[in-house]
PDB file of C-alpha atoms in Angstrom:
ATOM      1  CA  MET P   1     171.859 269.835  25.014  1.00 73.00           C
ATOM      2  CA  SER P   2     174.415 267.206  24.078  1.00 92.00           C
ATOM      3  CA  VAL P   3     177.726 266.321  25.672  1.00 95.00           C
ATOM      4  CA  LEU P   4     180.892 265.022  24.048  1.00 96.00           C
ATOM      5  CA  LEU P   5     183.070 263.222  26.599  1.00 96.00           C
ATOM      6  CA  ILE P   6     186.640 262.606  25.483  1.00 96.00           C
ATOM      7  CA  ALA P   7     187.680 259.238  26.858  1.00 94.00           C
ATOM      8  CA  GLU P   8     191.001 258.748  28.586  1.00 91.00           C
ATOM      9  CA  VAL P   9     192.269 255.770  26.585  1.00 89.00           C
ATOM     10  CA  GLY P  10     193.640 253.322  29.123  1.00 82.00           C
ATOM     11  CA  GLY P  11     191.948 255.272  31.920  1.00 84.00           C
ATOM     12  CA  LEU P  12     188.480 253.783  32.335  1.00 89.00           C
ATOM     13  CA  ASP P  13     188.189 254.860  35.984  1.00 90.00           C
ATOM     14  CA  ALA P  14     188.955 258.523  35.217  1.00 91.00           C
ATOM     15  CA  THR P  15     186.497 258.498  32.314  1.00 94.00           C
ATOM     16  CA  ALA P  16     183.794 256.868  34.464  1.00 94.00           C
ATOM     17  CA  LYS P  17     184.164 259.622  37.081  1.00 93.00           C
ATOM     18  CA  ALA P  18     183.993 262.369  34.445  1.00 95.00           C
ATOM     19  CA  LEU P  19     180.894 260.641  33.065  1.00 95.00           C
ATOM     20  CA  SER P  20     179.152 261.063  36.431  1.00 94.00           C
ATOM     21  CA  ALA P  21     179.508 264.825  36.011  1.00 95.00           C
ATOM     22  CA  ALA P  22     178.736 264.848  32.286  1.00 95.00           C
ATOM     23  CA  LYS P  23     175.441 262.965  32.736  1.00 93.00           C
ATOM     24  CA  LYS P  24     174.045 265.969  34.605  1.00 94.00           C
ATOM     25  CA  LEU P  25     174.347 268.047  31.423  1.00 94.00           C
ATOM     26  CA  GLY P  26     172.491 265.902  28.901  1.00 92.00           C
ATOM     27  CA  PRO P  27     172.915 262.806  26.697  1.00 93.00           C
ATOM     28  CA  VAL P  28     176.591 261.797  26.628  1.00 95.00           C
ATOM     29  CA  THR P  29     178.502 260.677  23.553  1.00 94.00           C
ATOM     30  CA  VAL P  30     181.942 259.261  24.356  1.00 95.00           C
ATOM     31  CA  LEU P  31     184.765 259.838  21.881  1.00 95.00           C
ATOM     32  CA  VAL P  32     187.504 257.185  21.866  1.00 94.00           C
ATOM     33  CA  ALA P  33     190.483 258.374  19.836  1.00 92.00           C
ATOM     34  CA  GLY P  34     192.799 255.531  18.903  1.00 85.00           C
ATOM     35  CA  GLY P  35     191.660 252.946  21.447  1.00 82.00           C
ATOM     36  CA  ASP P  36     189.258 250.118  22.265  1.00 85.00           C
ATOM     37  CA  ALA P  37     185.660 251.275  22.563  1.00 87.00           C
ATOM     38  CA  ALA P  38     184.258 248.223  24.373  1.00 88.00           C
ATOM     39  CA  PRO P  39     185.072 249.258  27.981  1.00 90.00           C
ATOM     40  CA  PHE P  40     183.516 252.698  27.481  1.00 93.00           C
ATOM     41  CA  ALA P  41     180.388 251.326  25.795  1.00 91.00           C
ATOM     42  CA  SER P  42     179.666 249.334  28.956  1.00 90.00           C
ATOM     43  CA  LEU P  43     179.488 252.413  31.204  1.00 93.00           C
ATOM     44  CA  ASP P  44     176.039 253.337  32.519  1.00 92.00           C
ATOM     45  CA  GLY P  45     174.710 256.578  31.064  1.00 90.00           C
ATOM     46  CA  VAL P  46     176.546 256.551  27.729  1.00 93.00           C
ATOM     47  CA  ALA P  47     174.191 257.211  24.810  1.00 92.00           C
ATOM     48  CA  LYS P  48     176.705 256.469  22.062  1.00 93.00           C
ATOM     49  CA  VAL P  49     180.400 255.787  21.539  1.00 94.00           C
ATOM     50  CA  LEU P  50     182.328 257.259  18.609  1.00 93.00           C
ATOM     51  CA  VAL P  51     185.586 255.557  17.664  1.00 93.00           C
ATOM     52  CA  ALA P  52     188.258 257.236  15.567  1.00 90.00           C
ATOM     53  CA  ASP P  53     190.567 254.376  14.676  1.00 86.00           C
ATOM     54  CA  ASP P  54     193.425 256.160  12.947  1.00 84.00           C
ATOM     55  CA  ALA P  55     197.171 255.975  13.483  1.00 83.00           C
ATOM     56  CA  ALA P  56     197.260 259.748  14.048  1.00 86.00           C
ATOM     57  CA  TYR P  57     195.466 259.290  17.378  1.00 89.00           C
ATOM     58  CA  ALA P  58     197.393 256.281  18.659  1.00 85.00           C
ATOM     59  CA  HIS P  59     199.658 258.292  20.971  1.00 85.00           C
ATOM     60  CA  GLY P  60     197.325 261.059  22.117  1.00 87.00           C
ATOM     61  CA  LEU P  61     199.076 263.974  20.426  1.00 90.00           C
ATOM     62  CA  ALA P  62     197.195 267.185  21.146  1.00 91.00           C
ATOM     63  CA  GLU P  63     197.126 268.614  17.615  1.00 94.00           C
ATOM     64  CA  PRO P  64     195.395 265.774  15.705  1.00 93.00           C
ATOM     65  CA  VAL P  65     193.107 264.911  18.625  1.00 94.00           C
ATOM     66  CA  ALA P  66     192.009 268.545  18.985  1.00 94.00           C
ATOM     67  CA  ASP P  67     191.242 268.744  15.264  1.00 94.00           C
ATOM     68  CA  LEU P  68     189.166 265.570  15.610  1.00 94.00           C
ATOM     69  CA  VAL P  69     187.193 266.955  18.552  1.00 95.00           C
ATOM     70  CA  VAL P  70     186.495 270.238  16.745  1.00 95.00           C
ATOM     71  CA  SER P  71     185.308 268.329  13.662  1.00 93.00           C
ATOM     72  CA  LEU P  72     182.709 266.600  15.855  1.00 93.00           C
ATOM     73  CA  ALA P  73     181.666 269.700  17.795  1.00 92.00           C
ATOM     74  CA  GLY P  74     178.693 270.635  15.610  1.00 91.00           C
ATOM     75  CA  GLY P  75     175.533 270.616  17.733  1.00 90.00           C
ATOM     76  CA  VAL P  76     177.510 269.857  20.906  1.00 94.00           C
ATOM     77  CA  THR P  77     176.911 272.121  23.899  1.00 95.00           C
ATOM     78  CA  HIS P  78     179.549 270.688  26.259  1.00 97.00           C
ATOM     79  CA  ILE P  79     182.964 269.138  25.598  1.00 97.00           C
ATOM     80  CA  VAL P  80     184.157 267.340  28.704  1.00 97.00           C
ATOM     81  CA  ALA P  81     187.180 265.275  29.741  1.00 96.00           C
ATOM     82  CA  PRO P  82     188.670 264.002  32.996  1.00 95.00           C
ATOM     83  CA  SER P  83     191.298 266.346  34.406  1.00 92.00           C
ATOM     84  CA  THR P  84     194.357 264.347  33.351  1.00 90.00           C
ATOM     85  CA  ALA P  85     197.625 265.229  31.649  1.00 88.00           C
ATOM     86  CA  PHE P  86     196.118 264.117  28.319  1.00 91.00           C
ATOM     87  CA  ALA P  87     193.037 266.335  28.623  1.00 93.00           C
ATOM     88  CA  LYS P  88     195.019 269.298  29.930  1.00 93.00           C
ATOM     89  CA  ASN P  89     197.109 269.006  26.787  1.00 93.00           C
ATOM     90  CA  VAL P  90     194.194 268.672  24.357  1.00 95.00           C
ATOM     91  CA  LEU P  91     191.337 270.817  25.675  1.00 96.00           C
ATOM     92  CA  PRO P  92     193.081 274.229  25.721  1.00 96.00           C
ATOM     93  CA  ARG P  93     193.779 273.716  22.022  1.00 96.00           C
ATOM     94  CA  VAL P  94     190.155 272.693  21.410  1.00 96.00           C
ATOM     95  CA  ALA P  95     188.937 275.809  23.228  1.00 97.00           C
ATOM     96  CA  ALA P  96     191.269 278.047  21.224  1.00 96.00           C
ATOM     97  CA  LEU P  97     190.063 276.580  17.945  1.00 96.00           C
ATOM     98  CA  LEU P  98     186.445 277.139  19.036  1.00 96.00           C
ATOM     99  CA  ASP P  99     187.274 280.607  20.453  1.00 96.00           C
ATOM    100  CA  VAL P 100     185.862 279.818  23.904  1.00 96.00           C
ATOM    101  CA  MET P 101     187.275 279.625  27.417  1.00 95.00           C
ATOM    102  CA  VAL P 102     188.351 276.495  29.309  1.00 95.00           C
ATOM    103  CA  LEU P 103     186.795 275.622  32.659  1.00 95.00           C
ATOM    104  CA  SER P 104     189.442 273.582  34.444  1.00 94.00           C
ATOM    105  CA  ASP P 105     189.105 271.208  37.401  1.00 93.00           C
ATOM    106  CA  VAL P 106     185.319 271.419  37.693  1.00 95.00           C
ATOM    107  CA  THR P 107     184.185 269.939  41.012  1.00 94.00           C
ATOM    108  CA  GLY P 108     180.451 270.653  40.817  1.00 95.00           C
ATOM    109  CA  VAL P 109     177.729 271.098  38.202  1.00 95.00           C
ATOM    110  CA  VAL P 110     175.088 273.655  39.246  1.00 95.00           C
ATOM    111  CA  ASP P 111     173.291 273.791  35.892  1.00 95.00           C
ATOM    112  CA  ALA P 112     174.119 273.662  32.194  1.00 94.00           C
ATOM    113  CA  ASP P 113     175.898 277.043  32.303  1.00 95.00           C
ATOM    114  CA  THR P 114     177.125 277.211  35.912  1.00 96.00           C
ATOM    115  CA  PHE P 115     179.942 275.250  37.491  1.00 97.00           C
ATOM    116  CA  GLU P 116     182.073 275.111  40.616  1.00 96.00           C
ATOM    117  CA  ARG P 117     185.854 274.871  40.680  1.00 95.00           C
ATOM    118  CA  PRO P 118     188.516 275.342  43.374  1.00 91.00           C
ATOM    119  CA  ILE P 119     190.769 278.397  43.554  1.00 88.00           C
ATOM    120  CA  TYR P 120     193.518 279.552  45.947  1.00 86.00           C
ATOM    121  CA  ALA P 121     194.920 276.030  46.344  1.00 78.00           C
ATOM    122  CA  GLY P 122     191.474 274.690  47.144  1.00 81.00           C
ATOM    123  CA  ASN P 123     190.764 277.156  49.951  1.00 83.00           C
ATOM    124  CA  ALA P 124     187.820 278.708  48.118  1.00 90.00           C
ATOM    125  CA  ILE P 125     185.255 277.443  45.634  1.00 93.00           C
ATOM    126  CA  GLN P 126     184.553 279.658  42.651  1.00 95.00           C
ATOM    127  CA  THR P 127     181.148 279.535  40.957  1.00 97.00           C
ATOM    128  CA  VAL P 128     181.506 280.296  37.253  1.00 96.00           C
ATOM    129  CA  LYS P 129     178.705 281.007  34.774  1.00 96.00           C
ATOM    130  CA  SER P 130     179.721 280.727  31.133  1.00 95.00           C
ATOM    131  CA  ALA P 131     177.925 282.338  28.217  1.00 95.00           C
ATOM    132  CA  ASP P 132     180.030 280.501  25.619  1.00 95.00           C
ATOM    133  CA  PRO P 133     178.022 278.541  23.051  1.00 95.00           C
ATOM    134  CA  VAL P 134     180.194 275.495  23.772  1.00 96.00           C
ATOM    135  CA  LYS P 135     181.433 274.803  27.280  1.00 97.00           C
ATOM    136  CA  VAL P 136     184.864 273.150  27.313  1.00 97.00           C
ATOM    137  CA  MET P 137     185.822 271.725  30.690  1.00 97.00           C
ATOM    138  CA  THR P 138     187.981 269.282  32.567  1.00 96.00           C
ATOM    139  CA  ILE P 139     186.470 267.389  35.495  1.00 95.00           C
ATOM    140  CA  ARG P 140     188.380 266.877  38.740  1.00 92.00           C
ATOM    141  CA  THR P 141     187.816 263.142  39.098  1.00 88.00           C
ATOM    142  CA  ALA P 142     188.455 263.093  42.848  1.00 85.00           C
ATOM    143  CA  SER P 143     185.140 264.947  43.304  1.00 87.00           C
ATOM    144  CA  PHE P 144     182.902 262.380  41.616  1.00 91.00           C
ATOM    145  CA  GLU P 145     182.106 258.693  42.068  1.00 90.00           C
ATOM    146  CA  ALA P 146     182.730 256.476  39.056  1.00 90.00           C
ATOM    147  CA  ALA P 147     179.712 255.633  36.910  1.00 92.00           C
ATOM    148  CA  GLY P 148     178.730 251.977  37.031  1.00 89.00           C
ATOM    149  CA  THR P 149     179.008 249.402  34.294  1.00 88.00           C
ATOM    150  CA  GLY P 150     176.429 247.217  32.638  1.00 84.00           C
ATOM    151  CA  GLY P 151     175.440 249.497  29.791  1.00 82.00           C
ATOM    152  CA  SER P 152     175.559 248.578  26.112  1.00 86.00           C
ATOM    153  CA  ALA P 153     175.862 251.796  24.130  1.00 90.00           C
ATOM    154  CA  PRO P 154     176.016 251.545  20.333  1.00 91.00           C
ATOM    155  CA  VAL P 155     179.451 252.055  18.799  1.00 90.00           C
ATOM    156  CA  GLU P 156     179.909 254.075  15.615  1.00 91.00           C
ATOM    157  CA  ALA P 157     182.963 254.980  13.566  1.00 89.00           C
ATOM    158  CA  ALA P 158     184.013 258.627  13.462  1.00 89.00           C
ATOM    159  CA  ALA P 159     185.724 260.047  10.416  1.00 85.00           C
ATOM    160  CA  ALA P 160     189.342 260.978  11.025  1.00 85.00           C
ATOM    161  CA  ALA P 161     190.152 264.685  10.744  1.00 84.00           C
ATOM    162  CA  GLY P 162     193.589 264.077   9.269  1.00 81.00           C
ATOM    163  CA  ASP P 163     197.012 264.933  10.608  1.00 84.00           C
ATOM    164  CA  LYS P 164     198.634 268.266   9.747  1.00 86.00           C
ATOM    165  CA  GLY P 165     201.998 267.018  10.922  1.00 84.00           C
ATOM    166  CA  LEU P 166     202.407 269.725  13.586  1.00 87.00           C
ATOM    167  CA  SER P 167     203.826 267.205  16.028  1.00 87.00           C
ATOM    168  CA  ALA P 168     205.205 263.687  15.874  1.00 88.00           C
ATOM    169  CA  TRP P 169     205.430 260.838  18.332  1.00 87.00           C
ATOM    170  CA  VAL P 170     208.978 259.755  19.165  1.00 89.00           C
ATOM    171  CA  GLU P 171     208.658 257.275  22.013  1.00 85.00           C
ATOM    172  CA  ASP P 172     206.791 256.504  25.218  1.00 80.00           C
ATOM    173  CA  LYS P 173     208.633 255.927  28.472  1.00 76.00           C
ATOM    174  CA  VAL P 174     206.168 254.292  30.830  1.00 71.00           C
ATOM    175  CA  ALA P 175     207.127 253.262  34.340  1.00 68.00           C
ATOM    176  CA  ALA P 176     205.839 249.732  34.974  1.00 69.00           C
ATOM    177  CA  SER P 177     204.470 249.111  38.462  1.00 73.00           C
ATOM    178  CA  ASP P 178     202.447 246.470  40.250  1.00 79.00           C
ATOM    179  CA  ARG P 179     201.030 249.131  42.554  1.00 87.00           C
ATOM    180  CA  PRO P 180     197.620 250.790  41.960  1.00 87.00           C
ATOM    181  CA  GLU P 181     197.488 253.960  39.887  1.00 87.00           C
ATOM    182  CA  LEU P 182     197.844 256.957  42.194  1.00 89.00           C
ATOM    183  CA  THR P 183     194.666 258.866  41.304  1.00 85.00           C
ATOM    184  CA  SER P 184     192.386 255.803  41.564  1.00 84.00           C
ATOM    185  CA  ALA P 185     193.996 253.964  44.518  1.00 91.00           C
ATOM    186  CA  LYS P 186     191.913 253.370  47.644  1.00 93.00           C
ATOM    187  CA  ILE P 187     194.994 253.732  49.860  1.00 97.00           C
ATOM    188  CA  VAL P 188     197.905 256.129  49.331  1.00 97.00           C
ATOM    189  CA  VAL P 189     201.108 256.268  51.377  1.00 97.00           C
ATOM    190  CA  SER P 190     203.072 259.478  50.805  1.00 97.00           C
ATOM    191  CA  GLY P 191     206.505 260.647  51.888  1.00 97.00           C
ATOM    192  CA  GLY P 192     207.841 264.158  52.202  1.00 95.00           C
ATOM    193  CA  ARG P 193     211.065 266.045  52.740  1.00 94.00           C
ATOM    194  CA  GLY P 194     211.401 264.356  56.123  1.00 94.00           C
ATOM    195  CA  VAL P 195     212.174 261.035  54.428  1.00 95.00           C
ATOM    196  CA  GLY P 196     215.603 262.475  53.719  1.00 93.00           C
ATOM    197  CA  SER P 197     216.814 260.601  50.638  1.00 94.00           C
ATOM    198  CA  GLU P 198     215.823 258.431  47.700  1.00 94.00           C
ATOM    199  CA  GLU P 199     217.219 255.373  49.491  1.00 95.00           C
ATOM    200  CA  SER P 200     215.215 256.120  52.637  1.00 94.00           C
ATOM    201  CA  PHE P 201     212.005 256.183  50.583  1.00 96.00           C
ATOM    202  CA  ALA P 202     212.169 252.387  50.838  1.00 95.00           C
ATOM    203  CA  VAL P 203     210.382 252.622  54.217  1.00 96.00           C
ATOM    204  CA  ILE P 204     207.463 254.366  52.452  1.00 96.00           C
ATOM    205  CA  THR P 205     207.270 251.869  49.599  1.00 95.00           C
ATOM    206  CA  ALA P 206     207.487 248.923  52.024  1.00 96.00           C
ATOM    207  CA  LEU P 207     204.427 250.175  53.924  1.00 96.00           C
ATOM    208  CA  ALA P 208     202.591 250.841  50.648  1.00 96.00           C
ATOM    209  CA  ASP P 209     203.339 247.336  49.380  1.00 95.00           C
ATOM    210  CA  LYS P 210     202.094 245.799  52.640  1.00 95.00           C
ATOM    211  CA  LEU P 211     198.816 247.741  52.284  1.00 96.00           C
ATOM    212  CA  GLY P 212     198.470 247.246  48.518  1.00 95.00           C
ATOM    213  CA  ALA P 213     198.632 251.027  48.244  1.00 96.00           C
ATOM    214  CA  ALA P 214     199.887 253.581  45.758  1.00 96.00           C
ATOM    215  CA  VAL P 215     202.937 255.663  46.638  1.00 96.00           C
ATOM    216  CA  GLY P 216     202.798 259.450  46.687  1.00 96.00           C
ATOM    217  CA  ALA P 217     205.224 262.238  47.487  1.00 97.00           C
ATOM    218  CA  SER P 218     205.199 265.921  48.317  1.00 96.00           C
ATOM    219  CA  ARG P 219     206.659 268.426  45.897  1.00 95.00           C
ATOM    220  CA  ALA P 220     209.572 268.972  48.280  1.00 94.00           C
ATOM    221  CA  ALA P 221     210.424 265.266  48.086  1.00 96.00           C
ATOM    222  CA  VAL P 222     210.141 265.250  44.297  1.00 95.00           C
ATOM    223  CA  ASP P 223     212.203 268.431  43.879  1.00 95.00           C
ATOM    224  CA  SER P 224     214.873 266.939  46.147  1.00 94.00           C
ATOM    225  CA  GLY P 225     215.096 263.864  43.928  1.00 95.00           C
ATOM    226  CA  PHE P 226     213.698 261.470  46.532  1.00 95.00           C
ATOM    227  CA  ALA P 227     210.784 260.370  44.321  1.00 94.00           C
ATOM    228  CA  PRO P 228     209.779 260.524  40.614  1.00 93.00           C
ATOM    229  CA  ASN P 229     207.533 263.278  39.254  1.00 91.00           C
ATOM    230  CA  ASP P 230     204.565 260.980  38.673  1.00 89.00           C
ATOM    231  CA  TRP P 231     204.316 260.353  42.436  1.00 94.00           C
ATOM    232  CA  GLN P 232     203.754 264.033  43.241  1.00 95.00           C
ATOM    233  CA  VAL P 233     200.536 264.867  45.086  1.00 95.00           C
ATOM    234  CA  GLY P 234     199.433 268.472  45.399  1.00 92.00           C
ATOM    235  CA  GLN P 235     198.377 271.624  43.606  1.00 88.00           C
ATOM    236  CA  THR P 236     201.035 271.140  40.914  1.00 86.00           C
ATOM    237  CA  GLY P 237     200.839 267.337  41.022  1.00 90.00           C
ATOM    238  CA  LYS P 238     197.997 264.847  41.187  1.00 91.00           C
ATOM    239  CA  VAL P 239     194.794 265.322  43.137  1.00 90.00           C
ATOM    240  CA  VAL P 240     193.759 262.232  45.087  1.00 92.00           C
ATOM    241  CA  ALA P 241     190.842 261.337  47.362  1.00 90.00           C
ATOM    242  CA  PRO P 242     191.487 257.791  48.591  1.00 94.00           C
ATOM    243  CA  GLU P 243     189.721 256.080  51.472  1.00 95.00           C
ATOM    244  CA  LEU P 244     192.989 256.242  53.446  1.00 97.00           C
ATOM    245  CA  TYR P 245     195.878 258.690  53.025  1.00 97.00           C
ATOM    246  CA  ILE P 246     199.004 258.187  55.135  1.00 97.00           C
ATOM    247  CA  ALA P 247     201.377 261.183  55.141  1.00 97.00           C
ATOM    248  CA  CYS P 248     204.870 260.405  56.434  1.00 97.00           C
ATOM    249  CA  GLY P 249     207.335 263.214  57.043  1.00 96.00           C
ATOM    250  CA  ILE P 250     205.110 265.727  55.248  1.00 96.00           C
ATOM    251  CA  SER P 251     204.753 269.121  56.940  1.00 94.00           C
ATOM    252  CA  GLY P 252     201.471 269.928  55.171  1.00 93.00           C
ATOM    253  CA  ALA P 253     202.116 272.973  53.023  1.00 90.00           C
ATOM    254  CA  ILE P 254     198.940 274.434  51.566  1.00 90.00           C
ATOM    255  CA  GLN P 255     199.953 273.299  48.072  1.00 90.00           C
ATOM    256  CA  HIS P 256     200.156 269.674  49.217  1.00 94.00           C
ATOM    257  CA  LEU P 257     196.890 269.838  51.142  1.00 93.00           C
ATOM    258  CA  ALA P 258     195.133 270.998  47.961  1.00 90.00           C
ATOM    259  CA  GLY P 259     195.913 267.609  46.439  1.00 91.00           C
ATOM    260  CA  MET P 260     194.771 265.294  49.250  1.00 94.00           C
ATOM    261  CA  LYS P 261     192.518 267.015  51.773  1.00 89.00           C
ATOM    262  CA  ASP P 262     189.391 265.358  50.332  1.00 88.00           C
ATOM    263  CA  SER P 263     190.708 261.934  51.398  1.00 94.00           C
ATOM    264  CA  LYS P 264     188.196 260.059  53.564  1.00 95.00           C
ATOM    265  CA  VAL P 265     190.669 259.306  56.395  1.00 97.00           C
ATOM    266  CA  ILE P 266     194.002 261.129  56.777  1.00 97.00           C
ATOM    267  CA  VAL P 267     196.798 259.751  58.959  1.00 97.00           C
ATOM    268  CA  ALA P 268     199.857 261.934  59.628  1.00 97.00           C
ATOM    269  CA  ILE P 269     203.209 260.784  61.017  1.00 97.00           C
ATOM    270  CA  ASN P 270     205.601 263.631  61.779  1.00 96.00           C
ATOM    271  CA  LYS P 271     208.069 264.365  64.562  1.00 95.00           C
ATOM    272  CA  ASP P 272     207.117 268.063  64.547  1.00 95.00           C
ATOM    273  CA  GLU P 273     203.954 268.392  66.612  1.00 93.00           C
ATOM    274  CA  GLU P 274     203.373 271.880  65.145  1.00 94.00           C
ATOM    275  CA  ALA P 275     203.290 270.615  61.539  1.00 94.00           C
ATOM    276  CA  PRO P 276     200.242 271.972  59.647  1.00 94.00           C
ATOM    277  CA  ILE P 277     199.384 268.455  58.417  1.00 95.00           C
ATOM    278  CA  PHE P 278     197.970 267.683  61.876  1.00 96.00           C
ATOM    279  CA  GLN P 279     195.267 270.325  61.360  1.00 94.00           C
ATOM    280  CA  VAL P 280     193.627 268.223  58.633  1.00 94.00           C
ATOM    281  CA  ALA P 281     194.576 264.754  59.906  1.00 96.00           C
ATOM    282  CA  ASP P 282     191.962 262.443  61.421  1.00 97.00           C
ATOM    283  CA  PHE P 283     194.743 260.573  63.213  1.00 97.00           C
ATOM    284  CA  GLY P 284     198.125 262.071  64.056  1.00 96.00           C
ATOM    285  CA  LEU P 285     201.238 260.426  65.450  1.00 96.00           C
ATOM    286  CA  VAL P 286     204.071 262.623  66.689  1.00 97.00           C
ATOM    287  CA  ALA P 287     207.024 260.320  66.110  1.00 96.00           C
ATOM    288  CA  ASP P 288     210.129 259.774  64.009  1.00 96.00           C
ATOM    289  CA  LEU P 289     208.894 258.163  60.807  1.00 95.00           C
ATOM    290  CA  PHE P 290     211.971 255.912  60.702  1.00 96.00           C
ATOM    291  CA  ASP P 291     210.791 254.350  63.975  1.00 96.00           C
ATOM    292  CA  ALA P 292     207.036 254.437  63.437  1.00 96.00           C
ATOM    293  CA  VAL P 293     206.693 253.396  59.793  1.00 96.00           C
ATOM    294  CA  PRO P 294     208.834 250.217  59.931  1.00 96.00           C
ATOM    295  CA  GLU P 295     207.083 249.215  63.189  1.00 96.00           C
ATOM    296  CA  LEU P 296     203.671 249.775  61.578  1.00 95.00           C
ATOM    297  CA  THR P 297     204.737 247.790  58.518  1.00 96.00           C
ATOM    298  CA  GLY P 298     205.956 244.944  60.692  1.00 95.00           C
ATOM    299  CA  LYS P 299     202.749 244.742  62.703  1.00 95.00           C
ATOM    300  CA  LEU P 300     200.326 244.818  59.786  1.00 92.00           C
TER     301      LEU P 300
END
């Protein structure tokens, strides 16, 4: 068996967590499409790094990257990537070209053919056995520890597969922030509908900045325009598992819980003592967040 792990360029932590799962399946070759190979070559457990240094891959467009992956799929039994927006864009196309299924959000590796993944908003774990000759899967990074560094895998050039011109890069709009990236942060402070407005979200960001934390939001807060889309935590947002998750004004709908219930310690602040969030919280405070959060921030 051999594994091709598609690196998240600019996302070493996500790739290192996917590597922890991939190592259970056999020798791992990491594919870096349009990026620097050095950080990935230093990960423990990488047998080889392939670098495709071509302008077609510089912006992660699904069509040329998928063609590249398929061109390298000969003799590969597993094609793996961290469960990110990039991989969710690329791997379905790879699977279609190979005429196999996609296993999404894998949280456990039973054996080379059998995997675990959450269903019903994380309320049940499905065990899936695939008979496909090539298993194509995304790995839910919150379920695995990051592989260590200190390795020195050899780096080889991979031949570009060309660009059919099916899509074109126009521009990137990247939000610059001094805060940690949401999916890899050790502390996350999230606000929900109870925050009330975009301006009021300042009490959430102030606490996050005091803790050196990432900022999250429920879907209700995002849909109401209180917070940007990339802050959304939940079934249709990002899945996080920080050491500390502080939920402020979040009722705890099942879709939100699916994105954060694996956090090590959960703190809930909500004035509704019947809010479902208290059922999963390790510490709960029944209080008005506009009183409690600024006081907490001031005392830290």
